[in-house]
Amino acid sequence: MDEKQAAAHAMVDRVFRTEARRVKATLIRLLGDFDLAEEALQDAFVAALHDWPRQGVPDKPRPWLVSAGRFKAIDKLRRRARFDASLEELAWRMEQDAEAPEAVAPELEDDRLRLVFTCCHPVLPADAQVALTLREVCGLTTEAIASAYLTAVPALAQRIVRAKNRIRETRIPYTVPERHELPARLESVLRVVYLVFNEGYFASSGDSLLRADLSAEAIRLGRLLGELLPAPEVLGLLALMLLVESRRPARIGTDGQPVLLEEQDRRLWDAGLIAEGLPLVEAALRAGPAGPYALQAAIAAVHAEAPDAGATDWAQIVGLYDVLLQMAPSPVVALNRAVAVAMRDGPATGLALVDGLLAAGELADYGLAHSARADLCRRLGRRDEARAAYARALALSRQEPERRFLAARLAALDLS
């Protein structure tokens, strides 16, 4: 292989790493089929490996790849049409559309946003939205997604296949919703991104507390949404993820166990992520009435600005939780508020609130509620109650590092 060929091959490899997801998103829009677009993507890069060393690298590699992939798909459909006549008409329509210069070139970046909205369409079940977004937008393998959510690979693959079939059968358009449809549709997209981030930042089960790949993909999606659709709640969610993610270096101790927020060495927090997130909080709050994500981001900002837990403005955090609880009432938000009240007014006041939430029943099987109660009882010297609450939290946990942390807290009580 001569120097020119080696340079072309290196360029193909570099373009694949940086542009493959964008090219695939455009091919999905143009071809209207996920699997056909996947084949077209692979064919386009094979063509690039063949043509670029001989003809030179095009000035605009991405449109070249989109065009190559599209015409490869049309050729495949024509060959398959010998067995299925309906494909001949589909190939003909694609070929006619391809003659319009605006079919491929315009706003290729927007195709990723269209794909996000398609994968998160409300006609799809919530679990399918998450799986399809991770597979088709984030590029995670089916095996990686199944591992993250403790699902068998065949079951996860079937979930994705059913979602693709549903999109095709119901003719869900590959578009960003019209303005009047946007609030409802955007809510679905943000919820999926938020779920992906949470699973990465605090895995629901398994041997690892953190899934950095999932958190990174959620933040990547958040940045994309922020660039292409800078609505207040989009900015709020991105800010929230950045500020929470900044704590990752301090979340795991040298023993591999989780470190509580108030005990973290804040010198380890990522200053770059904080510097990116704080202005986004301000922008989200200025842009319009604060929504749930913007309010949570504001709470994260108060933590980020405090040098340590003792210097945290807990009164402000409780006030923000008061607003959040009115806007988006949930027992988990109420629990977080109770913990903040405990920090502001003392453990006894917080414990009374936690006990009231547990008595209501909705958090009876929520391990973090019992671990919060255990910690407050421990601070108050109520060791028997703390021991029982830690044991209940341990029984509910499916997360190995968290289980080790709770077991250590239980052992410490027994030794004291």
Coordinates of C-alpha atoms in Angstrom, one line a residue:
M1 CA 0.0 0.0 0.0
D2 CA 1.5 3.3 -1.1
E3 CA 1.5 6.5 0.9
K4 CA -1.6 7.9 -0.9
Q5 CA -3.6 4.7 -0.3
A6 CA -2.5 4.6 3.4
A7 CA -3.7 8.2 3.8
A8 CA -7.0 7.5 2.2
H9 CA -7.6 4.4 4.4
A10 CA -6.7 6.5 7.5
M11 CA -9.2 9.1 6.4
V12 CA -12.0 6.4 5.9
D13 CA -11.3 5.1 9.4
R14 CA -11.3 8.7 10.9
V15 CA -14.5 9.6 9.0
F16 CA -16.2 6.3 10.2
R17 CA -15.4 7.2 13.8
T18 CA -16.6 10.8 13.6
E19 CA -19.4 10.7 11.0
A20 CA -20.9 7.2 10.9
R21 CA -23.8 8.1 13.2
R22 CA -24.6 11.2 11.3
V23 CA -24.5 9.4 8.0
K24 CA -26.7 6.6 9.3
A25 CA -29.3 9.1 10.7
T26 CA -29.6 10.7 7.2
L27 CA -29.8 7.3 5.5
I28 CA -32.6 6.3 7.9
R29 CA -34.6 9.4 6.9
L30 CA -33.9 9.0 3.2
L31 CA -34.6 5.2 3.0
G32 CA -37.3 5.1 5.7
D33 CA -36.0 1.8 7.1
F34 CA -33.5 1.2 9.9
D35 CA -32.1 -2.1 8.7
L36 CA -31.8 -1.0 5.1
A37 CA -30.0 2.1 6.3
E38 CA -27.6 -0.1 8.3
E39 CA -26.7 -2.1 5.2
A40 CA -26.4 1.1 3.2
L41 CA -24.0 2.6 5.8
Q42 CA -21.7 -0.4 5.6
D43 CA -21.8 -0.5 1.8
A44 CA -21.0 3.2 1.6
F45 CA -17.8 2.8 3.7
V46 CA -16.8 -0.3 1.6
A47 CA -17.2 1.9 -1.5
A48 CA -15.1 4.6 0.2
L49 CA -12.3 2.1 0.9
H50 CA -12.4 1.1 -2.8
D51 CA -12.8 4.6 -4.4
W52 CA -11.0 7.1 -2.2
P53 CA -7.5 5.6 -2.6
R54 CA -7.9 5.8 -6.4
Q55 CA -9.9 8.9 -6.8
G56 CA -8.9 10.9 -3.8
V57 CA -10.8 11.8 -0.7
P58 CA -13.9 14.0 -1.5
D59 CA -14.0 17.6 -0.2
K60 CA -17.2 16.7 1.6
P61 CA -17.0 13.1 2.8
R62 CA -20.3 12.9 4.6
P63 CA -22.6 13.8 1.6
W64 CA -20.5 11.5 -0.6
L65 CA -21.1 8.6 1.9
V66 CA -24.8 9.4 2.1
S67 CA -25.2 9.4 -1.7
A68 CA -23.1 6.3 -2.1
G69 CA -25.1 4.5 0.6
R70 CA -28.4 5.5 -0.9
F71 CA -27.7 4.3 -4.4
K72 CA -26.3 1.1 -3.0
A73 CA -29.6 0.6 -1.3
I74 CA -31.6 1.3 -4.5
D75 CA -29.5 -1.2 -6.3
K76 CA -30.2 -3.8 -3.6
L77 CA -33.9 -3.1 -3.8
R78 CA -33.9 -3.6 -7.5
R79 CA -32.1 -6.9 -7.2
R80 CA -34.6 -8.1 -4.5
A81 CA -37.5 -6.9 -6.7
R82 CA -37.1 -10.0 -8.8
F83 CA -38.6 -11.8 -5.8
D84 CA -40.9 -9.1 -4.5
A85 CA -42.4 -6.8 -7.1
S86 CA -43.4 -4.2 -4.5
L87 CA -39.8 -3.3 -4.0
E88 CA -39.4 -2.2 -7.6
E89 CA -41.8 0.7 -7.0
L90 CA -40.1 1.6 -3.8
A91 CA -36.7 1.6 -5.6
W92 CA -38.1 3.8 -8.3
R93 CA -39.5 6.3 -5.8
M94 CA -36.2 6.5 -4.0
E95 CA -34.4 7.0 -7.3
Q96 CA -36.7 9.8 -8.3
D97 CA -36.3 11.5 -5.0
A98 CA -32.5 11.2 -5.2
E99 CA -32.6 13.4 -8.3
A100 CA -33.6 16.3 -6.2
P101 CA -30.4 18.0 -5.0
E102 CA -32.0 19.0 -1.7
A103 CA -32.7 15.3 -0.8
V104 CA -29.3 14.6 0.7
A105 CA -27.5 17.9 1.2
P106 CA -29.5 20.1 3.6
E107 CA -29.0 20.3 7.3
L108 CA -27.6 16.8 7.7
E109 CA -27.0 17.6 11.4
D110 CA -30.7 17.9 11.9
D111 CA -31.2 14.2 10.9
R112 CA -29.8 13.1 14.2
L113 CA -32.5 15.2 16.0
R114 CA -35.2 13.7 13.7
L115 CA -34.0 10.3 14.6
V116 CA -34.1 11.0 18.3
F117 CA -37.7 12.1 18.0
T118 CA -38.6 9.0 16.0
C119 CA -37.0 6.6 18.5
C120 CA -38.8 8.4 21.3
H121 CA -42.3 8.6 19.6
P122 CA -45.0 8.1 22.3
V123 CA -46.6 5.3 20.2
L124 CA -43.7 3.1 21.3
P125 CA -43.5 1.5 24.8
A126 CA -41.2 3.4 27.2
D127 CA -38.7 0.5 27.4
A128 CA -38.6 0.3 23.6
Q129 CA -37.9 4.0 23.3
V130 CA -34.8 3.7 25.6
A131 CA -33.5 0.6 23.8
L132 CA -34.0 2.0 20.3
T133 CA -32.4 5.3 21.2
L134 CA -29.3 3.6 22.7
R135 CA -29.0 1.3 19.6
E136 CA -29.8 3.6 16.7
V137 CA -28.8 7.1 18.0
C138 CA -26.0 6.3 20.5
G139 CA -24.6 3.3 18.5
L140 CA -24.4 0.9 21.5
T141 CA -24.5 -2.7 20.7
T142 CA -27.5 -4.9 21.6
E143 CA -25.3 -6.8 24.0
A144 CA -24.2 -3.6 25.8
I145 CA -27.7 -2.4 26.2
A146 CA -28.9 -5.8 27.5
S147 CA -26.1 -5.9 30.0
A148 CA -26.9 -2.4 31.2
Y149 CA -30.5 -3.3 31.9
L150 CA -30.0 -6.9 32.9
T151 CA -32.1 -8.1 30.0
A152 CA -31.4 -11.2 28.0
V153 CA -29.9 -10.3 24.6
P154 CA -32.6 -12.1 22.6
A155 CA -35.4 -10.4 24.5
L156 CA -33.7 -7.0 24.0
A157 CA -33.2 -7.7 20.3
Q158 CA -36.8 -8.6 19.9
R159 CA -37.9 -5.4 21.7
I160 CA -35.8 -3.4 19.2
V161 CA -37.2 -5.3 16.2
R162 CA -40.8 -4.8 17.4
A163 CA -40.1 -1.0 17.8
K164 CA -38.7 -0.8 14.3
N165 CA -41.7 -2.7 12.9
R166 CA -44.1 -0.4 14.8
I167 CA -42.4 2.6 13.3
R168 CA -42.7 1.2 9.8
E169 CA -46.3 -0.1 10.2
T170 CA -47.6 3.1 11.7
R171 CA -45.6 5.3 9.3
I172 CA -44.1 7.4 12.0
P173 CA -42.4 10.3 10.2
Y174 CA -38.7 11.0 10.5
T175 CA -39.3 14.6 11.5
V176 CA -39.0 17.1 14.3
P177 CA -42.5 17.7 15.5
E178 CA -44.4 20.9 14.5
R179 CA -44.2 23.7 17.1
H180 CA -47.7 22.9 18.5
E181 CA -46.7 19.2 19.0
L182 CA -43.3 19.9 20.4
P183 CA -44.0 20.2 24.2
A184 CA -45.6 16.8 24.4
R185 CA -43.0 15.1 22.2
L186 CA -40.0 16.8 23.7
E187 CA -41.1 15.5 27.1
S188 CA -40.7 11.9 25.8
V189 CA -37.2 12.7 24.4
L190 CA -36.0 14.3 27.6
R191 CA -37.4 11.5 29.8
V192 CA -35.5 8.9 27.7
V193 CA -32.2 10.9 27.9
Y194 CA -32.7 11.4 31.6
L195 CA -33.3 7.7 32.2
V196 CA -30.2 6.8 30.2
F197 CA -28.1 9.2 32.3
N198 CA -29.5 8.0 35.6
E199 CA -28.7 4.4 34.7
G200 CA -25.2 5.4 33.8
Y201 CA -24.7 7.5 36.9
F202 CA -26.3 5.1 39.4
A203 CA -26.8 1.7 37.8
S204 CA -29.9 0.0 39.0
S205 CA -28.1 -3.3 39.4
G206 CA -25.0 -5.2 38.7
D207 CA -21.3 -5.2 39.7
S208 CA -20.6 -1.6 38.9
L209 CA -22.1 1.5 40.5
L210 CA -21.3 3.6 37.4
R211 CA -21.8 3.1 33.7
A212 CA -19.7 5.8 32.2
D213 CA -20.6 4.9 28.6
L214 CA -24.3 5.5 29.3
S215 CA -23.8 8.8 31.0
A216 CA -21.5 9.9 28.2
E217 CA -24.1 9.0 25.6
A218 CA -26.9 10.8 27.5
I219 CA -24.7 14.0 27.8
R220 CA -23.8 13.7 24.1
L221 CA -27.6 13.6 23.2
G222 CA -28.2 16.5 25.6
R223 CA -25.5 18.6 23.9
L224 CA -27.0 17.7 20.5
L225 CA -30.5 18.7 21.6
G226 CA -29.1 21.9 23.2
E227 CA -27.4 22.9 19.9
L228 CA -30.3 22.1 17.7
L229 CA -33.2 22.9 20.0
P230 CA -32.2 25.1 22.9
A231 CA -35.5 25.1 24.7
P232 CA -35.4 25.9 28.4
E233 CA -36.0 22.4 29.6
V234 CA -33.4 21.0 27.1
L235 CA -30.8 23.4 28.6
G236 CA -32.0 22.5 32.1
L237 CA -31.5 18.8 31.5
L238 CA -28.1 19.3 29.9
A239 CA -27.0 21.5 32.8
L240 CA -28.3 18.9 35.4
M241 CA -26.4 16.1 33.7
L242 CA -23.2 18.1 33.5
L243 CA -23.3 19.2 37.1
V244 CA -24.1 15.8 38.5
E245 CA -21.6 14.1 36.2
S246 CA -18.9 16.5 37.6
R247 CA -19.1 14.5 40.8
R248 CA -18.2 11.2 39.3
P249 CA -14.4 11.3 40.2
A250 CA -15.4 11.6 43.9
R251 CA -18.3 9.1 44.0
I252 CA -16.2 5.9 44.5
G253 CA -13.8 5.5 47.4
T254 CA -10.5 3.7 47.3
D255 CA -12.4 0.6 48.7
G256 CA -14.7 0.6 45.7
Q257 CA -17.7 1.7 47.7
P258 CA -20.0 4.7 47.0
V259 CA -19.2 8.0 48.8
L260 CA -22.2 10.0 49.9
L261 CA -22.5 13.6 48.6
E262 CA -21.7 15.2 51.9
E263 CA -18.6 13.1 52.4
Q264 CA -17.1 13.6 48.9
D265 CA -13.8 15.4 48.3
R266 CA -15.1 18.3 46.2
R267 CA -11.6 19.1 45.0
L268 CA -12.0 16.0 42.8
W269 CA -15.1 17.3 41.1
D270 CA -14.7 18.1 37.4
A271 CA -14.3 21.9 37.2
G272 CA -14.7 21.9 33.5
L273 CA -18.1 20.3 33.6
I274 CA -19.2 22.7 36.3
A275 CA -18.0 25.6 34.3
E276 CA -20.0 24.4 31.3
G277 CA -23.1 23.6 33.4
L278 CA -23.5 26.7 35.5
P279 CA -24.1 29.1 32.7
L280 CA -26.7 26.7 31.2
V281 CA -28.6 26.8 34.5
E282 CA -28.8 30.6 34.2
A283 CA -29.8 30.4 30.6
A284 CA -32.5 27.9 31.3
L285 CA -34.0 30.0 34.1
R286 CA -33.8 33.2 32.0
A287 CA -35.4 31.6 29.0
G288 CA -38.8 31.0 30.5
P289 CA -40.7 29.6 33.5
A290 CA -38.5 27.0 35.2
G291 CA -39.5 23.4 34.5
P292 CA -38.6 20.3 36.5
Y293 CA -35.2 19.8 34.8
A294 CA -34.2 23.4 35.2
L295 CA -35.2 23.3 38.9
Q296 CA -33.1 20.1 39.5
A297 CA -30.2 21.8 37.7
A298 CA -30.6 24.8 40.0
I299 CA -30.4 22.5 43.0
A300 CA -27.2 20.8 41.5
A301 CA -25.8 24.3 40.9
V302 CA -26.1 25.2 44.6
H303 CA -24.2 22.0 45.5
A304 CA -21.6 22.8 42.8
E305 CA -21.0 26.3 44.1
A306 CA -20.5 25.2 47.8
P307 CA -16.9 24.3 48.8
D308 CA -18.2 21.6 51.2
A309 CA -21.4 20.2 52.5
G310 CA -21.3 22.5 55.6
A311 CA -21.2 25.6 53.4
T312 CA -24.2 24.5 51.2
D313 CA -27.1 26.8 51.2
W314 CA -29.6 24.2 52.3
A315 CA -32.4 26.8 52.8
Q316 CA -32.2 27.6 49.1
I317 CA -32.2 23.9 48.2
V318 CA -35.3 23.3 50.3
G319 CA -37.0 26.2 48.7
L320 CA -36.2 24.9 45.2
Y321 CA -37.5 21.5 46.2
D322 CA -40.7 23.2 47.4
V323 CA -41.3 24.6 44.0
L324 CA -40.3 21.3 42.3
L325 CA -42.7 19.4 44.5
Q326 CA -45.6 21.7 43.5
M327 CA -44.7 21.4 39.8
A328 CA -43.9 17.7 39.6
P329 CA -45.1 16.0 42.8
S330 CA -43.6 12.6 43.4
P331 CA -42.6 10.6 46.5
V332 CA -38.9 10.6 45.4
V333 CA -38.8 14.4 45.1
A334 CA -40.5 14.5 48.5
L335 CA -37.8 12.2 49.9
N336 CA -35.0 14.4 48.5
R337 CA -36.6 17.4 50.1
A338 CA -36.8 15.6 53.4
V339 CA -33.1 14.9 53.3
A340 CA -32.4 18.6 52.5
V341 CA -34.7 19.6 55.4
A342 CA -32.6 17.3 57.7
M343 CA -29.5 19.1 56.6
R344 CA -31.1 22.5 57.2
D345 CA -33.1 21.8 60.4
G346 CA -31.5 18.7 61.9
P347 CA -32.0 14.9 61.6
A348 CA -35.1 14.7 63.8
T349 CA -37.1 17.0 61.6
G350 CA -36.0 15.2 58.5
L351 CA -36.7 11.8 60.0
A352 CA -40.3 12.8 60.8
L353 CA -40.8 13.7 57.1
V354 CA -39.2 10.4 55.9
D355 CA -41.4 8.4 58.3
G356 CA -44.4 10.1 56.9
L357 CA -43.5 9.2 53.4
L358 CA -42.8 5.6 54.3
A359 CA -46.1 5.4 56.1
A360 CA -47.9 6.5 53.0
G361 CA -46.6 3.3 51.3
E362 CA -45.4 4.5 48.0
L363 CA -41.7 4.2 49.0
A364 CA -42.1 1.0 51.0
D365 CA -39.9 -0.9 48.4
Y366 CA -37.6 2.0 47.5
G367 CA -34.2 1.1 49.0
L368 CA -32.9 4.7 49.1
A369 CA -35.8 5.7 51.4
H370 CA -34.8 3.1 53.9
S371 CA -31.1 4.0 53.7
A372 CA -32.0 7.7 54.2
R373 CA -34.0 6.7 57.3
A374 CA -31.2 4.5 58.5
D375 CA -28.7 7.4 58.2
L376 CA -30.9 9.8 60.1
C377 CA -31.5 7.3 62.9
R378 CA -27.8 6.7 63.1
R379 CA -27.2 10.4 63.5
L380 CA -29.8 10.5 66.3
G381 CA -28.2 7.5 68.1
R382 CA -31.2 5.3 67.5
R383 CA -29.1 2.3 66.6
D384 CA -31.8 -0.4 66.6
E385 CA -33.9 1.5 64.2
A386 CA -30.9 2.4 62.1
R387 CA -29.9 -1.3 62.0
A388 CA -33.4 -2.4 60.9
A389 CA -33.5 0.3 58.2
Y390 CA -30.1 -0.6 56.8
A391 CA -31.1 -4.2 56.7
R392 CA -34.3 -3.4 54.8
A393 CA -32.3 -1.2 52.3
L394 CA -29.8 -4.0 51.9
A395 CA -32.5 -6.5 51.1
L396 CA -33.9 -4.2 48.4
S397 CA -30.6 -3.4 46.7
R398 CA -29.5 -5.1 43.5
Q399 CA -26.4 -3.0 43.2
E400 CA -23.2 -4.8 44.5
P401 CA -21.2 -1.7 45.5
E402 CA -24.2 -0.3 47.2
R403 CA -24.8 -3.6 49.0
R404 CA -21.2 -3.6 50.3
F405 CA -21.7 0.0 51.5
L406 CA -24.9 -0.8 53.4
A407 CA -23.3 -4.0 54.8
A408 CA -20.4 -1.9 56.1
R409 CA -22.7 0.6 57.7
L410 CA -24.5 -2.3 59.4
A411 CA -21.2 -3.8 60.6
A412 CA -20.1 -0.4 62.0
L413 CA -23.3 -0.2 64.0
D414 CA -22.7 -3.6 65.5
L415 CA -19.2 -2.7 66.5
S416 CA -20.1 0.6 68.1

